[in-house]
PDB file of C-alpha atoms in Angstrom:
ATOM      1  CA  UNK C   1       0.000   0.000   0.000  1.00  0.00           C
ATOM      2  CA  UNK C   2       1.178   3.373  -1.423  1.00  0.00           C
ATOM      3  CA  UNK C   3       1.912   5.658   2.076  1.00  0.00           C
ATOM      4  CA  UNK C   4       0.179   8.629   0.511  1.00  0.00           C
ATOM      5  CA  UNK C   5      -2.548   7.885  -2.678  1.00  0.00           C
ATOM      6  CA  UNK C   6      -3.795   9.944  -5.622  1.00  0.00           C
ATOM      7  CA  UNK C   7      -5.744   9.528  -8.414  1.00  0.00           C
ATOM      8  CA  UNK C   8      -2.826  10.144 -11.239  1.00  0.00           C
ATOM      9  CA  UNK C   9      -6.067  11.735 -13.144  1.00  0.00           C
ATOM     10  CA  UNK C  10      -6.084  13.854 -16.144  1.00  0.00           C
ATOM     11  CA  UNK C  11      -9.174  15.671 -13.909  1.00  0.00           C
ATOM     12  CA  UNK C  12     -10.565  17.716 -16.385  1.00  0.00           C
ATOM     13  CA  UNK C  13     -12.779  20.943 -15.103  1.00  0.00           C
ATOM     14  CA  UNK C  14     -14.381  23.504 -17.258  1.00  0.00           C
ATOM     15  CA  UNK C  15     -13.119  27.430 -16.562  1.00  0.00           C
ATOM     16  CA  UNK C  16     -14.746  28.520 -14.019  1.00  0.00           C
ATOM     17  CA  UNK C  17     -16.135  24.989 -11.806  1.00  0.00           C
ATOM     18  CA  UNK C  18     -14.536  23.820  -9.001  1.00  0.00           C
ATOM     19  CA  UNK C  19     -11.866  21.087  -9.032  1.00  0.00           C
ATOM     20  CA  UNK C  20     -11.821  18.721  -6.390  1.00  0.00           C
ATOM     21  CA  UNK C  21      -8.609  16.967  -5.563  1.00  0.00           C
ATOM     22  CA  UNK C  22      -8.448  14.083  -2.918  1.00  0.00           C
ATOM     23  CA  UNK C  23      -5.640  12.260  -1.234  1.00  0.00           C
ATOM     24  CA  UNK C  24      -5.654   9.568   1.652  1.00  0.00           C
ATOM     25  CA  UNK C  25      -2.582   8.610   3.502  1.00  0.00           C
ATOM     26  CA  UNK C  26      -1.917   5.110   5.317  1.00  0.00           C
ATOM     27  CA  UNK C  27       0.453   6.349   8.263  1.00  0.00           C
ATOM     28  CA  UNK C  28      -2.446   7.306  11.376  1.00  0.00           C
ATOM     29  CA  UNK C  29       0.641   9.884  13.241  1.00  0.00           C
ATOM     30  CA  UNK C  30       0.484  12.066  10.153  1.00  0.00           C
ATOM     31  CA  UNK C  31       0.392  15.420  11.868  1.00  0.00           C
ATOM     32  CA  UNK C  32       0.942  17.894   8.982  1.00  0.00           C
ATOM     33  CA  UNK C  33      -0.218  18.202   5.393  1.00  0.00           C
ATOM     34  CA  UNK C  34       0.316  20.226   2.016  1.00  0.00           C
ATOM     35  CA  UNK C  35      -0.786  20.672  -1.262  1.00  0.00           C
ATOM     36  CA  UNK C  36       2.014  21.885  -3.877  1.00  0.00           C
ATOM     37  CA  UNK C  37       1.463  22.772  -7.178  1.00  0.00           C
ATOM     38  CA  UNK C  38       3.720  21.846 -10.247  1.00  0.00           C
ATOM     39  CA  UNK C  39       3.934  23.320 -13.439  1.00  0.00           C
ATOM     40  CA  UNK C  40       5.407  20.359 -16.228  1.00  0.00           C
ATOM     41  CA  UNK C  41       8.929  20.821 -16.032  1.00  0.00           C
ATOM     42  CA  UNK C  42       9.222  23.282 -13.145  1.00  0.00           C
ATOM     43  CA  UNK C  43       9.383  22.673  -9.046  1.00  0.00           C
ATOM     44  CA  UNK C  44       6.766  22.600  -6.617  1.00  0.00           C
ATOM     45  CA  UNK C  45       5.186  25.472  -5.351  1.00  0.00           C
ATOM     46  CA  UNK C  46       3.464  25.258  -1.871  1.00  0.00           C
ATOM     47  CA  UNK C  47      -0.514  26.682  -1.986  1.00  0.00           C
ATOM     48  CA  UNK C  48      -1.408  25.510   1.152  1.00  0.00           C
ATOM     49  CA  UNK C  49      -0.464  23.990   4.764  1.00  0.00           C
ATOM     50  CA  UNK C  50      -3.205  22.285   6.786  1.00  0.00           C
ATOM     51  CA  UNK C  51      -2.695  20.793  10.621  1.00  0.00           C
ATOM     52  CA  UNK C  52      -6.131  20.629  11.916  1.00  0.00           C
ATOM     53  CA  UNK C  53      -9.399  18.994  11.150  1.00  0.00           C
ATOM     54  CA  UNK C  54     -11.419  21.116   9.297  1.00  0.00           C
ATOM     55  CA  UNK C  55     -11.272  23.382   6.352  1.00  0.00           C
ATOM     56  CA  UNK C  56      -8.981  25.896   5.811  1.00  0.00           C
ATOM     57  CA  UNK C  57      -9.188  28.639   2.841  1.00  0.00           C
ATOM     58  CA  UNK C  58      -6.964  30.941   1.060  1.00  0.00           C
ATOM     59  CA  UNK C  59      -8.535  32.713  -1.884  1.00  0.00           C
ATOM     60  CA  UNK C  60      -9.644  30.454  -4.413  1.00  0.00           C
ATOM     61  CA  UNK C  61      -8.127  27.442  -2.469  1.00  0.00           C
ATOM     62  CA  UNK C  62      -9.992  25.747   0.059  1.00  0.00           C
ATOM     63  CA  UNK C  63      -8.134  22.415   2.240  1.00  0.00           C
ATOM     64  CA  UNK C  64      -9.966  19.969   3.950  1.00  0.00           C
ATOM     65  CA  UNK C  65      -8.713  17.466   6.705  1.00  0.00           C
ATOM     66  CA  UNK C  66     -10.255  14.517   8.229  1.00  0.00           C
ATOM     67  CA  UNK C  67      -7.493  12.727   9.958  1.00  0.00           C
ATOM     68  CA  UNK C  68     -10.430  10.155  11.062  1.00  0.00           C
ATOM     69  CA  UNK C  69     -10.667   9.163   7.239  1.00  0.00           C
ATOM     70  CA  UNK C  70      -6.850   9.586   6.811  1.00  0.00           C
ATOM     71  CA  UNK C  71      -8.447  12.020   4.198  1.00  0.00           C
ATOM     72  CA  UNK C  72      -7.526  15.470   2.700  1.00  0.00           C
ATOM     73  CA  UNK C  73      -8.102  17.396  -0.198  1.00  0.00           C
ATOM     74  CA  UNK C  74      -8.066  20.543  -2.131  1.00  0.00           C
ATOM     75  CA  UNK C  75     -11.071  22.317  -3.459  1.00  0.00           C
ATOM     76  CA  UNK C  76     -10.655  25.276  -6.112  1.00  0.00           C
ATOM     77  CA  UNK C  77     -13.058  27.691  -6.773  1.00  0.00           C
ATOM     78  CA  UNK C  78     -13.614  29.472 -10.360  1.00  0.00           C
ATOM     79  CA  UNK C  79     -10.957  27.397 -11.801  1.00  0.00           C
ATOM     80  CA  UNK C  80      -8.652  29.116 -14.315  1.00  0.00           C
ATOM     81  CA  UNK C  81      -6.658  27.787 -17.351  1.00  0.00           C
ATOM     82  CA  UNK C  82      -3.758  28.675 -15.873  1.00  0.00           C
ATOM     83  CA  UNK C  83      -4.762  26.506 -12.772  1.00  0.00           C
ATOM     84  CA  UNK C  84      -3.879  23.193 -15.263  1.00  0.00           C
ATOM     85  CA  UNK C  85      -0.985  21.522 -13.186  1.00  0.00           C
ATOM     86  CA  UNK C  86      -0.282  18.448 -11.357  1.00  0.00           C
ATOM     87  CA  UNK C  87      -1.151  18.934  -7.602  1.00  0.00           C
ATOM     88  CA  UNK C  88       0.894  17.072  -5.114  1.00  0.00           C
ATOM     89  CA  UNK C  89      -0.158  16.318  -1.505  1.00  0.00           C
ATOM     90  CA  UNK C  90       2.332  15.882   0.702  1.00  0.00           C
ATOM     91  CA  UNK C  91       2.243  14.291   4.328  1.00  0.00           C
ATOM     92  CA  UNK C  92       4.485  14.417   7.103  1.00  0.00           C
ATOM     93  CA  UNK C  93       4.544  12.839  10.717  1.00  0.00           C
ATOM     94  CA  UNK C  94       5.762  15.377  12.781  1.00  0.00           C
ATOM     95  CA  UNK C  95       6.427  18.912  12.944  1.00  0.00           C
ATOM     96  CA  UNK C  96       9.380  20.149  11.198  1.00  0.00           C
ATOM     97  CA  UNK C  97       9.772  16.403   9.626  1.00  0.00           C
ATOM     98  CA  UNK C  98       9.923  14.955   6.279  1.00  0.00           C
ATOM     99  CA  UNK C  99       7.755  14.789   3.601  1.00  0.00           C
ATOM    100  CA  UNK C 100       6.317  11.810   1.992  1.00  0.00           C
ATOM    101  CA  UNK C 101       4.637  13.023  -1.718  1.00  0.00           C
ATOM    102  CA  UNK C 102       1.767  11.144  -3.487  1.00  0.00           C
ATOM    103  CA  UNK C 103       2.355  10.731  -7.277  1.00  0.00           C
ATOM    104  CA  UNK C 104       0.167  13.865  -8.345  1.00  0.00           C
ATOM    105  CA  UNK C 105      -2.964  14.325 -10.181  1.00  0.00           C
ATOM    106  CA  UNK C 106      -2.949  15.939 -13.119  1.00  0.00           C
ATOM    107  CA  UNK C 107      -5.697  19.033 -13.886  1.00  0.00           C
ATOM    108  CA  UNK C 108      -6.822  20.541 -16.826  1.00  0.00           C
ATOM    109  CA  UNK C 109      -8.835  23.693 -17.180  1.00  0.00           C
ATOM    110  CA  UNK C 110     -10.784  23.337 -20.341  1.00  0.00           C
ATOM    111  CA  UNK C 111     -11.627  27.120 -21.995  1.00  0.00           C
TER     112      UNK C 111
ATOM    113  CA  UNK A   1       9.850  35.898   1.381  1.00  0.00           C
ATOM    114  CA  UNK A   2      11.126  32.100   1.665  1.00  0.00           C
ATOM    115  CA  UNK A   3      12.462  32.130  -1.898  1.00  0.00           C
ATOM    116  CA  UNK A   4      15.462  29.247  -2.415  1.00  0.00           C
ATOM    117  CA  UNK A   5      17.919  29.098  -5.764  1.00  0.00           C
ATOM    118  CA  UNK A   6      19.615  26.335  -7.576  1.00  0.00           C
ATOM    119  CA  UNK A   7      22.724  26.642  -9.837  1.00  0.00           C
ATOM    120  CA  UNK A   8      23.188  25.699 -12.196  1.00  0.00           C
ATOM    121  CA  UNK A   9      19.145  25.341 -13.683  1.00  0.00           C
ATOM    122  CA  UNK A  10      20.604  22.509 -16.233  1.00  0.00           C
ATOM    123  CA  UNK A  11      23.642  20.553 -16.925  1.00  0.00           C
ATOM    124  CA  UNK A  12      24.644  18.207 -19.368  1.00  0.00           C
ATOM    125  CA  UNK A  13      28.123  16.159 -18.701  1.00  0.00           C
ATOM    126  CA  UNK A  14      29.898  13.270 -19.588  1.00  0.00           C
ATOM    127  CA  UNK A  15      29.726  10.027 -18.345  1.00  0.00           C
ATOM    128  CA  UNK A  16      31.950   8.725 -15.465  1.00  0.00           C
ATOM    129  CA  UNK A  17      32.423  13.138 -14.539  1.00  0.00           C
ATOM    130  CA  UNK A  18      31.114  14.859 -11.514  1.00  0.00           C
ATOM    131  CA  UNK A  19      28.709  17.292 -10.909  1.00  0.00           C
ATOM    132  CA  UNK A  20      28.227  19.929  -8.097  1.00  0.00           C
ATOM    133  CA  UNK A  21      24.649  21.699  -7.927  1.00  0.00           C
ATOM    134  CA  UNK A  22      24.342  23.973  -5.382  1.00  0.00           C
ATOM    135  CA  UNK A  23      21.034  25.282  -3.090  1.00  0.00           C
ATOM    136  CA  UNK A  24      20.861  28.644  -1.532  1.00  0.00           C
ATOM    137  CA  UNK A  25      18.355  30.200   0.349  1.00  0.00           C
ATOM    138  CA  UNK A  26      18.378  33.729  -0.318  1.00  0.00           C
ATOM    139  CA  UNK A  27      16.219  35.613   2.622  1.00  0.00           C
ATOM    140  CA  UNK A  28      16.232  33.311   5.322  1.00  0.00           C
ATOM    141  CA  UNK A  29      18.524  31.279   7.516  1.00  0.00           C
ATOM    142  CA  UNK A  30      17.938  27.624   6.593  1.00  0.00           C
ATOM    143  CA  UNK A  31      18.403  24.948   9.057  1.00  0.00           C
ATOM    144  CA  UNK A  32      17.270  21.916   7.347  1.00  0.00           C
ATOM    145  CA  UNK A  33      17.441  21.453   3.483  1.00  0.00           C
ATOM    146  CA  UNK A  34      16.475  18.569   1.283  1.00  0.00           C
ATOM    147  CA  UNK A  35      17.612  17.250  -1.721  1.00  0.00           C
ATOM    148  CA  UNK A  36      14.965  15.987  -3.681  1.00  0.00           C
ATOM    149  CA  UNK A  37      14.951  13.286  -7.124  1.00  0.00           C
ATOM    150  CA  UNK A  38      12.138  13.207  -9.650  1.00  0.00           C
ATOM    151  CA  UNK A  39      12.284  10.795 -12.576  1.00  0.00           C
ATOM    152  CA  UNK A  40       9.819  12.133 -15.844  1.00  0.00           C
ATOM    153  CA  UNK A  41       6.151  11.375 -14.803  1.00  0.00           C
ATOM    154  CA  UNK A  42       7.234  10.361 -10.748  1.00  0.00           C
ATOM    155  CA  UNK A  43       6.681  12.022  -7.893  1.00  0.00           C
ATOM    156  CA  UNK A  44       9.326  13.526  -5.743  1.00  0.00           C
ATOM    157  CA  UNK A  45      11.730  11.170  -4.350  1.00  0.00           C
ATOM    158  CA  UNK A  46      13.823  12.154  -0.984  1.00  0.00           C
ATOM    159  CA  UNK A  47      17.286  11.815  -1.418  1.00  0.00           C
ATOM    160  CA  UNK A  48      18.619  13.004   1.727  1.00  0.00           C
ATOM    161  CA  UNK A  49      18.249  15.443   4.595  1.00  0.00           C
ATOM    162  CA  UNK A  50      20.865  17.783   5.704  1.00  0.00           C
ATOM    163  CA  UNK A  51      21.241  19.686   8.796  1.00  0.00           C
ATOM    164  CA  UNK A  52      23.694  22.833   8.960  1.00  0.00           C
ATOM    165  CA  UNK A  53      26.880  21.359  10.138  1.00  0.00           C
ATOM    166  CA  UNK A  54      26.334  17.782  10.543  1.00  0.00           C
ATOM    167  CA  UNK A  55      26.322  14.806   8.214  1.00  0.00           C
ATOM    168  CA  UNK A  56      23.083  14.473   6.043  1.00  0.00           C
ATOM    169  CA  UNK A  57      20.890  11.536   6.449  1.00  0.00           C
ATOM    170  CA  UNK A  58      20.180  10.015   3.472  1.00  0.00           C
ATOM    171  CA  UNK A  59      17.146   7.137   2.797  1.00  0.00           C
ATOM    172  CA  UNK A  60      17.490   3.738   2.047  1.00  0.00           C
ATOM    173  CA  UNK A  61      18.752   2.866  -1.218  1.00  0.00           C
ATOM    174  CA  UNK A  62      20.629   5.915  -1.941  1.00  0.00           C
ATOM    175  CA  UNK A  63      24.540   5.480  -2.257  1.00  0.00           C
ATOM    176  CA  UNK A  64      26.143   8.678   0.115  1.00  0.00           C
ATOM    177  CA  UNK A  65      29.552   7.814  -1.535  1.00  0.00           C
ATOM    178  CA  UNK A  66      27.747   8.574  -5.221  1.00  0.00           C
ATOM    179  CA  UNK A  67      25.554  11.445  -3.972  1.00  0.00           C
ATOM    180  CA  UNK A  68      27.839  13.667  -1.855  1.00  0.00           C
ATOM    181  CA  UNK A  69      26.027  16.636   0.755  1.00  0.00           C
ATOM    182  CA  UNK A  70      27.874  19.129   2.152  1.00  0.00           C
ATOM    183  CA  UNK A  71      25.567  21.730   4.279  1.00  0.00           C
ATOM    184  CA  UNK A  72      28.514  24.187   5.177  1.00  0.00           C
ATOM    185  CA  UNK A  73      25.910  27.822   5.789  1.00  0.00           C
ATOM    186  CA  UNK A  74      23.082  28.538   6.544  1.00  0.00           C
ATOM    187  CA  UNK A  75      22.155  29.270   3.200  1.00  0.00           C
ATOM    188  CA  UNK A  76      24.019  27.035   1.356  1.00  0.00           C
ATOM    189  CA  UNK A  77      23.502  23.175   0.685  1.00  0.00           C
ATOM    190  CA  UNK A  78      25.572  21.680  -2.091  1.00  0.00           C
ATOM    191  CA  UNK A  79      25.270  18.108  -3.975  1.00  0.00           C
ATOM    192  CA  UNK A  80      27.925  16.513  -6.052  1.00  0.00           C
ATOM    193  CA  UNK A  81      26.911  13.638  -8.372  1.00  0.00           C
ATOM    194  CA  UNK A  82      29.968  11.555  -8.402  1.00  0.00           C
ATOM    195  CA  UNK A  83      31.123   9.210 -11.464  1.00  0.00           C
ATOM    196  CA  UNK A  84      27.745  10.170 -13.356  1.00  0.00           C
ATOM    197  CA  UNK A  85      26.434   7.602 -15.416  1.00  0.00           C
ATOM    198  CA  UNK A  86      23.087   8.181 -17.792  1.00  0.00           C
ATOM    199  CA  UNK A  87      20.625   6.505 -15.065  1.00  0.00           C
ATOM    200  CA  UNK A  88      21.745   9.653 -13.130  1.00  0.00           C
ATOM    201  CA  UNK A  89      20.357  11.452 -15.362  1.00  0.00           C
ATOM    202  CA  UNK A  90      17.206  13.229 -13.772  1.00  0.00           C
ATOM    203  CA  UNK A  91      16.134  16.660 -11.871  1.00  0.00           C
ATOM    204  CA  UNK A  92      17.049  17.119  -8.945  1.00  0.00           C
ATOM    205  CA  UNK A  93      15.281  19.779  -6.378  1.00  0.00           C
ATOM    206  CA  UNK A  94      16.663  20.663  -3.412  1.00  0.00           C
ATOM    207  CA  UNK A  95      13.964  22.434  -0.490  1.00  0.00           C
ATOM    208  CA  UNK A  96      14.453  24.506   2.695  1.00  0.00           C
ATOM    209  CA  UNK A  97      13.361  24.887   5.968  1.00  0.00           C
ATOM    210  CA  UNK A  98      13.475  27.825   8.162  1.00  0.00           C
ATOM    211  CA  UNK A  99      12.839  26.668  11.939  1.00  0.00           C
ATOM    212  CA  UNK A 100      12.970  30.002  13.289  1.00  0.00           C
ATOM    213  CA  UNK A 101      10.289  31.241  11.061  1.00  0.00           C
ATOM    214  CA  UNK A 102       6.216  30.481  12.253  1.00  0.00           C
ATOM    215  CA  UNK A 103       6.049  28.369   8.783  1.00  0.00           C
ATOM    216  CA  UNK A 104       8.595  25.858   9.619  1.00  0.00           C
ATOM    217  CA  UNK A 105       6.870  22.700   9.041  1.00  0.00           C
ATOM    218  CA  UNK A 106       7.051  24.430   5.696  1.00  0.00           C
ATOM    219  CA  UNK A 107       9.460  23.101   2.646  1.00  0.00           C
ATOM    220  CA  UNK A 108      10.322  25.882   0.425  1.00  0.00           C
ATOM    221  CA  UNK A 109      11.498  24.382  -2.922  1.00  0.00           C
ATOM    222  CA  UNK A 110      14.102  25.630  -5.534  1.00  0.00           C
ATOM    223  CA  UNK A 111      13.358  25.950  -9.136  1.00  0.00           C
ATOM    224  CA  UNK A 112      15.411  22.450  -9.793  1.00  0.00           C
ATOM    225  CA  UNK A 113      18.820  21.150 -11.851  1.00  0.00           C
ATOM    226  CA  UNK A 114      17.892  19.074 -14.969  1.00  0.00           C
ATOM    227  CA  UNK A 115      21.085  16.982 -15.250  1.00  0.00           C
ATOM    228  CA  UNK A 116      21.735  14.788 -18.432  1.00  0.00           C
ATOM    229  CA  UNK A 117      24.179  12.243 -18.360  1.00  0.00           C
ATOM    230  CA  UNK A 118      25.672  11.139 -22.283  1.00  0.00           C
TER     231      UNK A 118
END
């Protein structure tokens, strides 16, 4: 069993919907948990940060934990061409520890 | 703020040569950096760890003879690729951590080295 699980995808969203990205994770001490966003051929880029059960948002980005489910995922809002990336979650077991990435889902924006 | 450089962006070398890529982090004081592997259509893969002044922890499977860390600063991690051979051949990202700053659970990641191996 993969320690952190994404569907690879294309997800394709119309400009404008919301995308919805998932991710579980298999290790129960996870503590902290990101989404990063990479452009093909570039390095990740870190959207958000998420510690806590709940939902957190930041503009058009919206995380949601449920450490219960071993669950979180990434909802954005009026999704924009330039939105189409592959979004990593990433999953540590501490604070100030190492990261363990998923594989990335893909997302196009269609126009 | 947080923003970390690699040099050089790309490199393309012979096989059986070394190669030195070096990670800076430019406005803050980074304690912890990571070096970072990602094979075309992978995920990230975690090389090693490396703490400012003491040996870097690397994970299982990768050689620490072949992939060489030095964390001399605190803003400056380097990697050597030693006796390249083509399966070397990947991009490698290095990220940073800033434990002093509120976002230190945070990785901050450079913009990557695309090395090529012939």
């Amino acid at each position: 069993q993969k320690e952190v699980e994404q569907n690879s995808g294309p997800l394709s969203v119309p400009e404008g919907a919301i995308a919805s990205l998932n991710c579980t994770y298999s290790d129960r001490v996870s503590q902290s948990f990101f989404w990063y966003r990479q452009y093909s051929g570039k390095s990740p880029e870190l959207i958000m940060s998420i510690y806590s059960n709940g939902d957190k948002e930041d503009g058009r980005f919206t995380a949601q934990l449920n450490k219960a489910s071993q669950y979180v995922s990434l909802l954005i809002r009026d999704s924009q061409p330039s939105d189409s990336a592959t979004y990593l979650c990433a999953v540590s077991p501490g604070t100030a520890s190492k990261l363990t990435f998923g594989t990335g889902t893909r997302l196009q924006v269609t126009l | 703020g947080a923003v970390v450089s690699q040099h050089p962006s790309w490199v393309i070398c012979k096989s059986g040569t070394s190669v030195k890529i070096e990670c800076r982090s430019l406005d803050f004081q980074a304690t912890t950096m990571f070096w970072y592997r990602q094979f075309p259509k992978q995920s990230l893969m975690l090389m090693a760890t490396s703490n400012e002044g003491s040996k870097a922890t690397y994970e299982q499977g990768v050689e620490k003879d072949k992939f060489l860390i030095n964390h001399a600063s605190l803003t400056l991690s380097t990697l050597t690729v030693t006796s390249a051979h083509p399966e070397d051949s990947s991009f490698y990202i290095c990220s940073a951590r800033d434990r002093t700053s509120a976002r230190y659970n945070e990785q901050f990641f450079g913009p990557g080295t695309r090395l090529t191996v012939l």
